[in-house]
Short mmCIF file of C-alpha atoms in Angstrom, two decimals:
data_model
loop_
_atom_site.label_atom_id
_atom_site.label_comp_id
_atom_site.label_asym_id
_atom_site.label_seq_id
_atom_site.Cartn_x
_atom_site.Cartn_y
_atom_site.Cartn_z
CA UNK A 1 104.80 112.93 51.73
CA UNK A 2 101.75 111.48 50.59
CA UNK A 3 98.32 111.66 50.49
CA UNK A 4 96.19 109.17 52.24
CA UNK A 5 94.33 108.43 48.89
CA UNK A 6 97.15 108.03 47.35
CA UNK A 7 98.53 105.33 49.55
CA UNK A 8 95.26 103.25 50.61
CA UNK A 9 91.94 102.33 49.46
CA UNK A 10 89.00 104.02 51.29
CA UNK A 11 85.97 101.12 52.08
CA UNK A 12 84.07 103.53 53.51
CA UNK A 13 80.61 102.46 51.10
CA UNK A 14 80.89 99.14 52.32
CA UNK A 15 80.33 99.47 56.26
CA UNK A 16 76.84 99.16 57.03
CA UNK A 17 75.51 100.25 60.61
CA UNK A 18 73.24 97.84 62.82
CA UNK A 19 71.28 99.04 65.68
CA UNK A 20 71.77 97.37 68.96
CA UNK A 21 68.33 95.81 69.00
CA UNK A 22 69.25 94.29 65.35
CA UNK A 23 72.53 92.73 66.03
CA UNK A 24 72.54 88.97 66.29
CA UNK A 25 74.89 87.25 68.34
CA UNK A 26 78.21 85.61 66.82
CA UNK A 27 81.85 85.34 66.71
CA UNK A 28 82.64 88.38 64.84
CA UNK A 29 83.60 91.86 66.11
CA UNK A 30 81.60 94.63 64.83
CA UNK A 31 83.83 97.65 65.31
CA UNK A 32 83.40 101.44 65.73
CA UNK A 33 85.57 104.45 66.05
CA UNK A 34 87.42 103.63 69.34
CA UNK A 35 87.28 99.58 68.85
CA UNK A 36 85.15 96.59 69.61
CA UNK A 37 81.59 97.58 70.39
CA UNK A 38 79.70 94.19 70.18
CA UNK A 39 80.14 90.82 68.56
CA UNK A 40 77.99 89.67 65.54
CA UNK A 41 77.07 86.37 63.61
CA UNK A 42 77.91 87.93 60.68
CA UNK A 43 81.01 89.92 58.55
CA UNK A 44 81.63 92.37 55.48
CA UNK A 45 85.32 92.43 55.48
CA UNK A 46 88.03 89.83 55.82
CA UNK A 47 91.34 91.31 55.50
CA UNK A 48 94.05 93.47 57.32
CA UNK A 49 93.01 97.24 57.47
CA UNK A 50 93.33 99.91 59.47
CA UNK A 51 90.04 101.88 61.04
CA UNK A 52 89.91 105.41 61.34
CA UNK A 53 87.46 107.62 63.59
CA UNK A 54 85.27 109.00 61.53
CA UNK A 55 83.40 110.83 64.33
CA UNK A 56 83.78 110.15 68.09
CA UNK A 57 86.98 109.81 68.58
CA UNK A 58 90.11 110.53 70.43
CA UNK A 59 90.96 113.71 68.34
CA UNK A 60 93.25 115.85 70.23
CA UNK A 61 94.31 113.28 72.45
CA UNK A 62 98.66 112.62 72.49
CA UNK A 63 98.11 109.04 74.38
CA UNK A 64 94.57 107.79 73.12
CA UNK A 65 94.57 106.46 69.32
CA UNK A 66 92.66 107.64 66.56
CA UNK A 67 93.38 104.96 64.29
CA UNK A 68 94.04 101.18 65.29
CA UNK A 69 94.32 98.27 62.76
CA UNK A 70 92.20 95.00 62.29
CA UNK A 71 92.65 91.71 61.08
CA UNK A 72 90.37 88.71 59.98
CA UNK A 73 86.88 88.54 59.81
CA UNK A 74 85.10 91.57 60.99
CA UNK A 75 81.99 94.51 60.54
CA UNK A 76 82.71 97.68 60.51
CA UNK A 77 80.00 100.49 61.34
CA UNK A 78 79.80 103.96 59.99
CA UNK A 79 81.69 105.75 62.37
CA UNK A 80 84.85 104.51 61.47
CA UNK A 81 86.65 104.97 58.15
CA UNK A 82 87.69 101.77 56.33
CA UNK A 83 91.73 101.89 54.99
CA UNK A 84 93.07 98.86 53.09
CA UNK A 85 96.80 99.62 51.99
CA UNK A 86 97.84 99.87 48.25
CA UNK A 87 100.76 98.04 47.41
CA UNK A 88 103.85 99.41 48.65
CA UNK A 89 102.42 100.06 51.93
CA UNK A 90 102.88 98.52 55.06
CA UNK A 91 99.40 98.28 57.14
CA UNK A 92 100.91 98.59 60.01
CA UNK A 93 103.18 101.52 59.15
CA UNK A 94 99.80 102.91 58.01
CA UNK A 95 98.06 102.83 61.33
CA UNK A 96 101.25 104.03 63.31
CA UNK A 97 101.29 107.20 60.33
CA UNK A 98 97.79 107.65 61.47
CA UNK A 99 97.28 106.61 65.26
CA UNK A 100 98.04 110.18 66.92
CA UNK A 101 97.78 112.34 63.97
CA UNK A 102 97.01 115.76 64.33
CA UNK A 103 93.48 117.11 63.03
CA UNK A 104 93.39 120.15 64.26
CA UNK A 105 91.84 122.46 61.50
CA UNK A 106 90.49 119.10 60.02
CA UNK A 107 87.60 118.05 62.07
CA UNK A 108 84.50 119.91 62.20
CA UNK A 109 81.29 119.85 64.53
CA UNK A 110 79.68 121.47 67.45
CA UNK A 111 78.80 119.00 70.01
CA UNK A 112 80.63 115.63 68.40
CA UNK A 113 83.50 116.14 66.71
CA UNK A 114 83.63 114.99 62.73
CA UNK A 115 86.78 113.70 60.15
CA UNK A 116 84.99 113.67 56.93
CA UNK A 117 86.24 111.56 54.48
CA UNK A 118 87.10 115.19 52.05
CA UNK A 119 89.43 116.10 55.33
CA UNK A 120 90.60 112.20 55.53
CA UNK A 121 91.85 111.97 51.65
CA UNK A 122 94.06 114.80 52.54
CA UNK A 123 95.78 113.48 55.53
CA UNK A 124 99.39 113.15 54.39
CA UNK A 125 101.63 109.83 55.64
CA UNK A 126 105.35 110.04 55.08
CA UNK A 127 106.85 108.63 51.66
CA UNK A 128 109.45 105.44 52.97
CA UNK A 129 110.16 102.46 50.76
CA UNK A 130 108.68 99.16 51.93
CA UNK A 131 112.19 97.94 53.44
CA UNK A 132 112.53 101.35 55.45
CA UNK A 133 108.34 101.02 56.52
CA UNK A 134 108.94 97.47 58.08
CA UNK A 135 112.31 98.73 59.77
CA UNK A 136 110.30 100.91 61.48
CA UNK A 137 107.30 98.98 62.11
CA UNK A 138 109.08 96.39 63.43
CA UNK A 139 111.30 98.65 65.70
CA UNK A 140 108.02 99.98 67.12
CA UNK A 141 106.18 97.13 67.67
CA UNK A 142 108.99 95.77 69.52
CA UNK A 143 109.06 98.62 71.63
CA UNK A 144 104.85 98.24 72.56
CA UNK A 145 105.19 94.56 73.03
CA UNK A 146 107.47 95.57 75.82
CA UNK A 147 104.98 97.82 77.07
CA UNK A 148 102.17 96.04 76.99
CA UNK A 149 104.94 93.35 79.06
CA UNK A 150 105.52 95.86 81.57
CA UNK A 151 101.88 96.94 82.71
CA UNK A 152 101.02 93.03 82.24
CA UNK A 153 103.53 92.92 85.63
CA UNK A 154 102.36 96.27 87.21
CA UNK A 155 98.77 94.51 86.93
CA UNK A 156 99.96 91.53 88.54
CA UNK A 157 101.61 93.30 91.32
CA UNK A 158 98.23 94.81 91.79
CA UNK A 159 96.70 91.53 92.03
CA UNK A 160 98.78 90.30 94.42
CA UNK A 161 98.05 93.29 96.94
CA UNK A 162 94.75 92.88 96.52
CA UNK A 163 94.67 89.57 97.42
CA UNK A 164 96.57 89.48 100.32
CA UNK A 165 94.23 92.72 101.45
CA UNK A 166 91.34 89.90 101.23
CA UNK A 167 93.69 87.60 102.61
CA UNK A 168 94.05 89.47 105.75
CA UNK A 169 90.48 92.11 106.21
CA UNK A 170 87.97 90.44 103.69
CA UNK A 171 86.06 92.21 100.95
CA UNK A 172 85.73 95.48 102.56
CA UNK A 173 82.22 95.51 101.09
CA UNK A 174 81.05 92.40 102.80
CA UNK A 175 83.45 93.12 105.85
CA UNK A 176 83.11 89.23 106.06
CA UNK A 177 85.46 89.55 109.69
CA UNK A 178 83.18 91.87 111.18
CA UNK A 179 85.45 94.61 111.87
CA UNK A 180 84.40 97.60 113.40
CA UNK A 181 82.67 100.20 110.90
CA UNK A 182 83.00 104.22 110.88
CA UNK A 183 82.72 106.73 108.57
CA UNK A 184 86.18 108.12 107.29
CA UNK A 185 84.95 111.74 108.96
CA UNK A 186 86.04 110.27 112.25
CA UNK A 187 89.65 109.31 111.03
CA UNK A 188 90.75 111.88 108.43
CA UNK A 189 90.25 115.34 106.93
CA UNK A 190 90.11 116.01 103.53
CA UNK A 191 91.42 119.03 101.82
CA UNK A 192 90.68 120.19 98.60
CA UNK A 193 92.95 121.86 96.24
CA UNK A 194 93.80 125.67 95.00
CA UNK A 195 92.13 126.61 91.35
CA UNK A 196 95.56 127.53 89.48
CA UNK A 197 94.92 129.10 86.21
CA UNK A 198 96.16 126.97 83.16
CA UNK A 199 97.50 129.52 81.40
CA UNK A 200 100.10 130.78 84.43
CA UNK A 201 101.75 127.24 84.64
CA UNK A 202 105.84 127.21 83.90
CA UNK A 203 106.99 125.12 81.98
CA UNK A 204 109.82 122.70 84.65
CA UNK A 205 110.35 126.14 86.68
CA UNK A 206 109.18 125.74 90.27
CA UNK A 207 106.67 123.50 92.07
CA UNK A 208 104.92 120.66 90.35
CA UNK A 209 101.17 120.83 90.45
CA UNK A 210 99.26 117.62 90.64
CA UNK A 211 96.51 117.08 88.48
CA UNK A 212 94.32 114.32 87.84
CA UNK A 213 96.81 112.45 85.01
CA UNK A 214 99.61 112.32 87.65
CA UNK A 215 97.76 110.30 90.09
CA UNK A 216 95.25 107.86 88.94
CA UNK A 217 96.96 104.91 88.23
CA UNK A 218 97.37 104.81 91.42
CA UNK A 219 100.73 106.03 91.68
CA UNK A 220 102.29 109.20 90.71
CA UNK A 221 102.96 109.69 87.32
CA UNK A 222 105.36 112.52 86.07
CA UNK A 223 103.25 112.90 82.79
CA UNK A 224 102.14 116.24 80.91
CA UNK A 225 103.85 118.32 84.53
CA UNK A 226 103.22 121.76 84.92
CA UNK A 227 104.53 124.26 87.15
CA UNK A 228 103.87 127.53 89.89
CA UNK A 229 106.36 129.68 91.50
CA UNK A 230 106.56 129.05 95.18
CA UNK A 231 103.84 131.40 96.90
CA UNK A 232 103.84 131.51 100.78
CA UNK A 233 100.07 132.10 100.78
CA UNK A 234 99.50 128.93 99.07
CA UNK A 235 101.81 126.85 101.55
CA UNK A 236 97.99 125.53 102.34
CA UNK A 237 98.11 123.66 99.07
CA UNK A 238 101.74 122.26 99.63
CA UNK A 239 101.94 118.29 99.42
CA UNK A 240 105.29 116.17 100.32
CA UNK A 241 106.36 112.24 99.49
CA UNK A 242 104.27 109.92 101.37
CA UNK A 243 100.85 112.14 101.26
CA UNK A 244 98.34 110.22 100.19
CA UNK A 245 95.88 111.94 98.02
CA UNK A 246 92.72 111.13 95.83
CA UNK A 247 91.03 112.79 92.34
CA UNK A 248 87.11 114.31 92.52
CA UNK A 249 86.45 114.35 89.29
CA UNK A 250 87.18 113.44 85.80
CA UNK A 251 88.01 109.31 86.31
CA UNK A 252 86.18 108.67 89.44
CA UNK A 253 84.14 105.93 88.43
CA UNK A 254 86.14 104.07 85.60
CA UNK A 255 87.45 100.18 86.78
CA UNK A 256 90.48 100.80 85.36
CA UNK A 257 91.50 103.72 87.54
CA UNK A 258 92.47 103.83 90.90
CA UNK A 259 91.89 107.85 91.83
CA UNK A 260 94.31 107.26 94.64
CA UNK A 261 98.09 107.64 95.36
CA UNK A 262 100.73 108.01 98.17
CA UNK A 263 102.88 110.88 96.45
CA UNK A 264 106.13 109.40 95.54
CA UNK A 265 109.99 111.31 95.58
CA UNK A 266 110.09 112.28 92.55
CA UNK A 267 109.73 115.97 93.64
CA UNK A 268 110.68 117.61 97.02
CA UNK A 269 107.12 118.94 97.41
CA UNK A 270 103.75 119.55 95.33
CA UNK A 271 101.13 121.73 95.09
CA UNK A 272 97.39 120.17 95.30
CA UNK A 273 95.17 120.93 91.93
CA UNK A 274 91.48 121.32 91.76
CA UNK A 275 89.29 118.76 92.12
CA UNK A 276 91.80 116.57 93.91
CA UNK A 277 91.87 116.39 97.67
CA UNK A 278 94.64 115.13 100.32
CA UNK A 279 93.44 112.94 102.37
CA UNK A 280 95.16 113.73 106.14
CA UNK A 281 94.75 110.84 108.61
CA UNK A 282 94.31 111.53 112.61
CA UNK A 283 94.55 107.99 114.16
CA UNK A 284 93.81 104.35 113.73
CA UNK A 285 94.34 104.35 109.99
CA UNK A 286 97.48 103.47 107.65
CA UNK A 287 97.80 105.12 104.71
CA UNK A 288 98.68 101.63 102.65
CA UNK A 289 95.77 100.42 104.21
CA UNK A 290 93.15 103.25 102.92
CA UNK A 291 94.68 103.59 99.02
CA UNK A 292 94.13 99.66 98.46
CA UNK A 293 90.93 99.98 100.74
CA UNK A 294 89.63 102.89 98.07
CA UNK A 295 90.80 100.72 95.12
CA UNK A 296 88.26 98.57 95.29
CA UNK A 297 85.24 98.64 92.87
CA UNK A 298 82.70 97.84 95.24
CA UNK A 299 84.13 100.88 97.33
CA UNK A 300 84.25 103.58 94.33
CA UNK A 301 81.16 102.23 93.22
CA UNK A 302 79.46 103.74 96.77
CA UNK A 303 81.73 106.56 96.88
CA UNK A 304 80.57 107.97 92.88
CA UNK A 305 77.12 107.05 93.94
CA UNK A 306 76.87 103.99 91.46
CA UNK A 307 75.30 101.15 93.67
CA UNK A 308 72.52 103.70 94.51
CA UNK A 309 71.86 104.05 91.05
CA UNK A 310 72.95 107.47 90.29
CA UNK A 311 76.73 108.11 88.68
CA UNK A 312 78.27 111.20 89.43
CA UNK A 313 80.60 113.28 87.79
CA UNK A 314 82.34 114.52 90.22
CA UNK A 315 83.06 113.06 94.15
CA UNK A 316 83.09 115.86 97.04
CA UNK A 317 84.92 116.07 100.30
CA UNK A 318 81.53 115.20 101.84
CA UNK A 319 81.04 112.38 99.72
CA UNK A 320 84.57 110.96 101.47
CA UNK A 321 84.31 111.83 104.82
CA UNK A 322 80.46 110.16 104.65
CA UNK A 323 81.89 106.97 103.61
CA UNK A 324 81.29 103.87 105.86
CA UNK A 325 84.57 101.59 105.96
CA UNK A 326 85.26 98.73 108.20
CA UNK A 327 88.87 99.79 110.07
CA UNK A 328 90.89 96.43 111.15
CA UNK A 329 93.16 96.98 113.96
CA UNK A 330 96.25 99.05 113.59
CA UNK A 331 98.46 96.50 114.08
CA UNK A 332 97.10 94.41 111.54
CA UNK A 333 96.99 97.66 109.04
CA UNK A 334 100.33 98.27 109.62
CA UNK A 335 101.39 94.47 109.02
CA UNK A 336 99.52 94.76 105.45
CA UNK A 337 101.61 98.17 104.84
CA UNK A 338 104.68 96.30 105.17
CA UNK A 339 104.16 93.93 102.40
CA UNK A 340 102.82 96.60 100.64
CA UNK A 341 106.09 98.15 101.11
CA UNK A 342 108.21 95.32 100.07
CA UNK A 343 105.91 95.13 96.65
CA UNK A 344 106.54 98.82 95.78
CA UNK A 345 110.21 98.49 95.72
CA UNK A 346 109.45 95.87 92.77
CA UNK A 347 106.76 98.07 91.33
CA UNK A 348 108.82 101.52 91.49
CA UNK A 349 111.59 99.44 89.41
CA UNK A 350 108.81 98.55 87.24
CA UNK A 351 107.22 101.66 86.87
CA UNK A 352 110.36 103.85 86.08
CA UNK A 353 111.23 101.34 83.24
CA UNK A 354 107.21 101.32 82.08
CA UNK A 355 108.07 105.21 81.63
CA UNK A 356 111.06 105.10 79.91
CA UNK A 357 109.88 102.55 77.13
CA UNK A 358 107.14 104.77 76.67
CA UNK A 359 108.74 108.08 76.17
CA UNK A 360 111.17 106.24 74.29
CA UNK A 361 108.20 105.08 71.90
CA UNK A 362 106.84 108.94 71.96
CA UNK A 363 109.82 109.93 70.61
CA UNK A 364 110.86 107.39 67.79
CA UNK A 365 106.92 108.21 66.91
CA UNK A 366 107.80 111.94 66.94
CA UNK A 367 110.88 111.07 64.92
CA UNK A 368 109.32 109.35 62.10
CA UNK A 369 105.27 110.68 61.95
CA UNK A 370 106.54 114.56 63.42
#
């Protein structure tokens, strides 16, 4: 092993802060501790290196990066350490050492969490020749170009939905078809979720409890799964395959989740987490036709509160049933739910192998960082 001084230069006096209100315009990314955060006219470093958080990031976090590397022209403000690789290391090996590291016991701070540069120099990065360092970087890389292929296709599977939902209803915000409106009150009930404790979950013994990482992507995921004996008096809180159900809290108002799933076969049967809710239809809705209905940004954007100017944390079962949608006829719903159907079976295929490249990644990362 060695120790990050010993293996890279540290640019840290060199970055130089600007204030929002001071930034000019230009061409150049001016980065921070989680990546871009504004382009600038000009730069302070032109060379391959690898950033750091310094303070705000993703520490603690096993699928957010710390560390992510940059190359070309570029500013750098104080909240992310500058590395630049001695000889005999690989940059990219260097960010891979460093992009899920472990700083517990190494970052201090009460409200925002701190990796001072004293904690940084001490961070130690396995000791590989060059040869063995691009083995592995290229064996990795190859593996997250294949990644980044495979959500590239789930996204434009998604696209494709959505545009044969506007294809056949409209922009349910415009409801440009004039379909008759209703609040979801009169077509569904919403049921909230049982408040397990954390620190009674099994560990793959039992039922699998869905929490807000499993479901919005907007399918299920079988990611970080934790697990309750079966209880009769919680059969309340039991959810099968095909339930559709949606997350309060957490994710609610981010673009790039969906907060909705129909529960998938992975597992016989579920039980329903806090601060998600499953949403049970009584008549003249499809279930296809509500997820990719509740997808939409206009639609979360009313449903968090957003278009009136106020962003909430969490969503309530209120907040749901309240919510005005335009409802198509059945027929027509149940038309769209076909194709949907025939998309899935694409997706699913997808999706598994999405999964397996990334555990497989998780583990060669395990396997050479620890």
């Amino acid at each position: 092993m060695l120790q990050l001084e010993e293996c890279c230069e540290i640019l840290d006096s060199m970055r130089v802060p600007i204030t929002a209100k001071d930034r000019k315009k230009g061409p150049y990314p001016y980065y921070g501790a989680n990546g871009v955060q504004d382009y600038v006219a000009d730069y302070i470093f032109d060379d391959d290196l690898v950033l750091l958080a310094e303070d705000g990031g993703n520490f603690g976090s096993d699928k957010r990066p710390i560390a992510y590397k940059v190359s070309g022209k570029c500013w750098v403000n104080n909240h992310a350490h500058v590395l630049k690789p001695k000889a005999g290391m690989n940059v990219d090996y260097l960010c891979y050492s460093l992009m899920f590291y472990k700083v517990d016991g190494m970052v201090n701070g009460a409200t925002r969490m701190k990796l001072t540069q004293a904690a940084m120099r001490r961070m130690l990065i396995p000791s590989r020749t060059i040869e063995g360092q691009k083995a592995i970087v290229k064996l990795l890389n190859r593996i997250q170009m294949l990644i980044k292929v495979e959500k590239e296709q789930l996204k434009k599977y998604d696209e494709l939905i959505k545009s044969r939902f506007v294809e056949m209803f409209g922009d349910p915000e415009n409801n440009p078809m004039q379909w008759e409106k209703s609040p979801l009150s009169e077509r569904l009930n919403v049921l909230g979720g049982y408040a397990f404790k954390s620190d009674l979950f099994n560990e793959n013994v039992g039922i699998p409890v869905l929490r807000i990482g499993n479901i919005n992507a907007g399918y299920f995921r079988p990611i970080n799964m934790v697990f309750w004996d079966e209880d009769e008096s919680l059969a309340r809180y039991l959810m099968y395959p095909g339930d559709l159900v949606i997350s309060l809290t957490g994710t609610v108002g981010k673009d790039d989740y969906a907060n909705v799933c129909i529960l998938g076969s992975e597992y016989e049967k579920y039980y329903l987490n806090q601060r998600n809710a499953k949403l049970e239809l009584k008549h003249g809705l499809n279930k296809y036709f509500l997820s990719q209905l509740l997808k939409f940004e206009s639609i979360k954007k009313r449903l968090t509160g957003i278009s009136r100017g106020v962003r909430q944390a969490n969503v309530s079962n209120k907040d749901i049933s309240n919510l005005m949608v335009p409802i198509p006829p059945i027929d027509l719903q149940e038309k769209f739910a076909t194709f949907i159907q025939d998309i899935n079976k694409s997706k699913f295929a997808t999706q598994k192998a999405l999964t397996e490249t990334q555990q497989l990644f998780d583990s060669l990362m395990q396997k050479y960082f620890g």
